[in-house]
Amino acid sequence: MTPTQTEIHITELAGYKLPKEVQDLLRDDLLNGKGYDACHRAIQAQTGIWIPELEQPFKDLDALLGLPPYDK
């Protein structure tokens, strides 16, 4: 089952809690050298949530850290 697509904005993040299984997936991805953009897309795949304001900053952070671009 594919989650319903939901776009939220950065101002709505303050009280948002990701499910534990999504938190674990993101932690593991970060420990395996995946960057911010990959985690943002993992959140979208797991929950259907997309935060458009974070797309470019996360790509920029990954580039700054020398991480490869997100690749499915």
Coordinates of C-alpha atoms in Angstrom, one line a residue:
M1 CA 0.0 0.0 0.0
T2 CA 1.3 3.4 -0.9
P3 CA 0.9 6.2 1.7
T4 CA -1.3 9.1 0.8
Q5 CA 0.8 12.0 -0.4
T6 CA 0.8 14.9 2.1
E7 CA 2.7 18.1 1.7
I8 CA 3.5 19.8 4.9
H9 CA 5.5 23.0 5.5
I10 CA 8.5 23.6 7.7
T11 CA 6.5 25.6 10.2
E12 CA 4.4 22.4 10.9
L13 CA 7.3 20.3 12.0
A14 CA 7.6 21.5 15.6
G15 CA 5.2 18.9 17.0
Y16 CA 5.5 16.2 14.4
K17 CA 6.7 12.8 15.5
L18 CA 7.9 10.2 12.9
P19 CA 6.9 6.6 13.5
K20 CA 9.7 4.6 15.3
E21 CA 10.2 2.4 12.2
V22 CA 10.8 5.5 10.0
Q23 CA 13.2 6.9 12.6
D24 CA 15.2 3.7 12.7
L25 CA 15.3 3.6 8.9
L26 CA 16.6 7.2 8.7
R27 CA 19.2 6.6 11.4
D28 CA 20.5 3.5 9.6
D29 CA 20.6 5.4 6.2
L30 CA 22.6 8.2 7.8
L31 CA 25.0 5.8 9.4
N32 CA 25.5 4.1 6.0
G33 CA 26.5 7.4 4.3
K34 CA 23.2 8.4 2.8
G35 CA 22.5 12.1 3.0
Y36 CA 19.8 14.5 3.9
D37 CA 18.1 14.3 0.5
A38 CA 17.9 10.4 0.7
C39 CA 16.4 10.7 4.2
H40 CA 13.8 13.3 3.0
R41 CA 12.8 10.9 0.2
A42 CA 12.7 8.0 2.6
I43 CA 10.2 9.9 4.8
Q44 CA 8.1 10.6 1.7
A45 CA 8.2 6.9 0.7
Q46 CA 7.3 5.7 4.2
T47 CA 4.8 8.3 5.2
G48 CA 3.7 10.2 2.1
I49 CA 4.9 13.5 3.6
W50 CA 6.9 15.9 1.5
I51 CA 8.3 19.2 2.8
P52 CA 9.2 21.3 -0.3
E53 CA 11.2 23.9 1.5
L54 CA 13.8 21.3 2.5
E55 CA 14.5 19.9 -0.9
Q56 CA 17.2 22.3 -2.1
P57 CA 18.8 22.9 1.3
F58 CA 19.2 19.1 1.8
K59 CA 20.7 18.8 -1.7
D60 CA 23.1 21.6 -0.8
L61 CA 24.0 20.0 2.5
D62 CA 24.8 16.7 0.8
A63 CA 27.0 18.5 -1.7
L64 CA 28.8 20.4 1.0
L65 CA 29.4 17.2 2.9
G66 CA 30.7 15.5 -0.3
L67 CA 27.9 12.9 -0.3
P68 CA 26.7 11.6 -3.7
P69 CA 23.4 12.8 -5.1
Y70 CA 20.4 10.8 -4.2
D71 CA 20.0 7.8 -6.4
K72 CA 16.9 5.5 -6.1

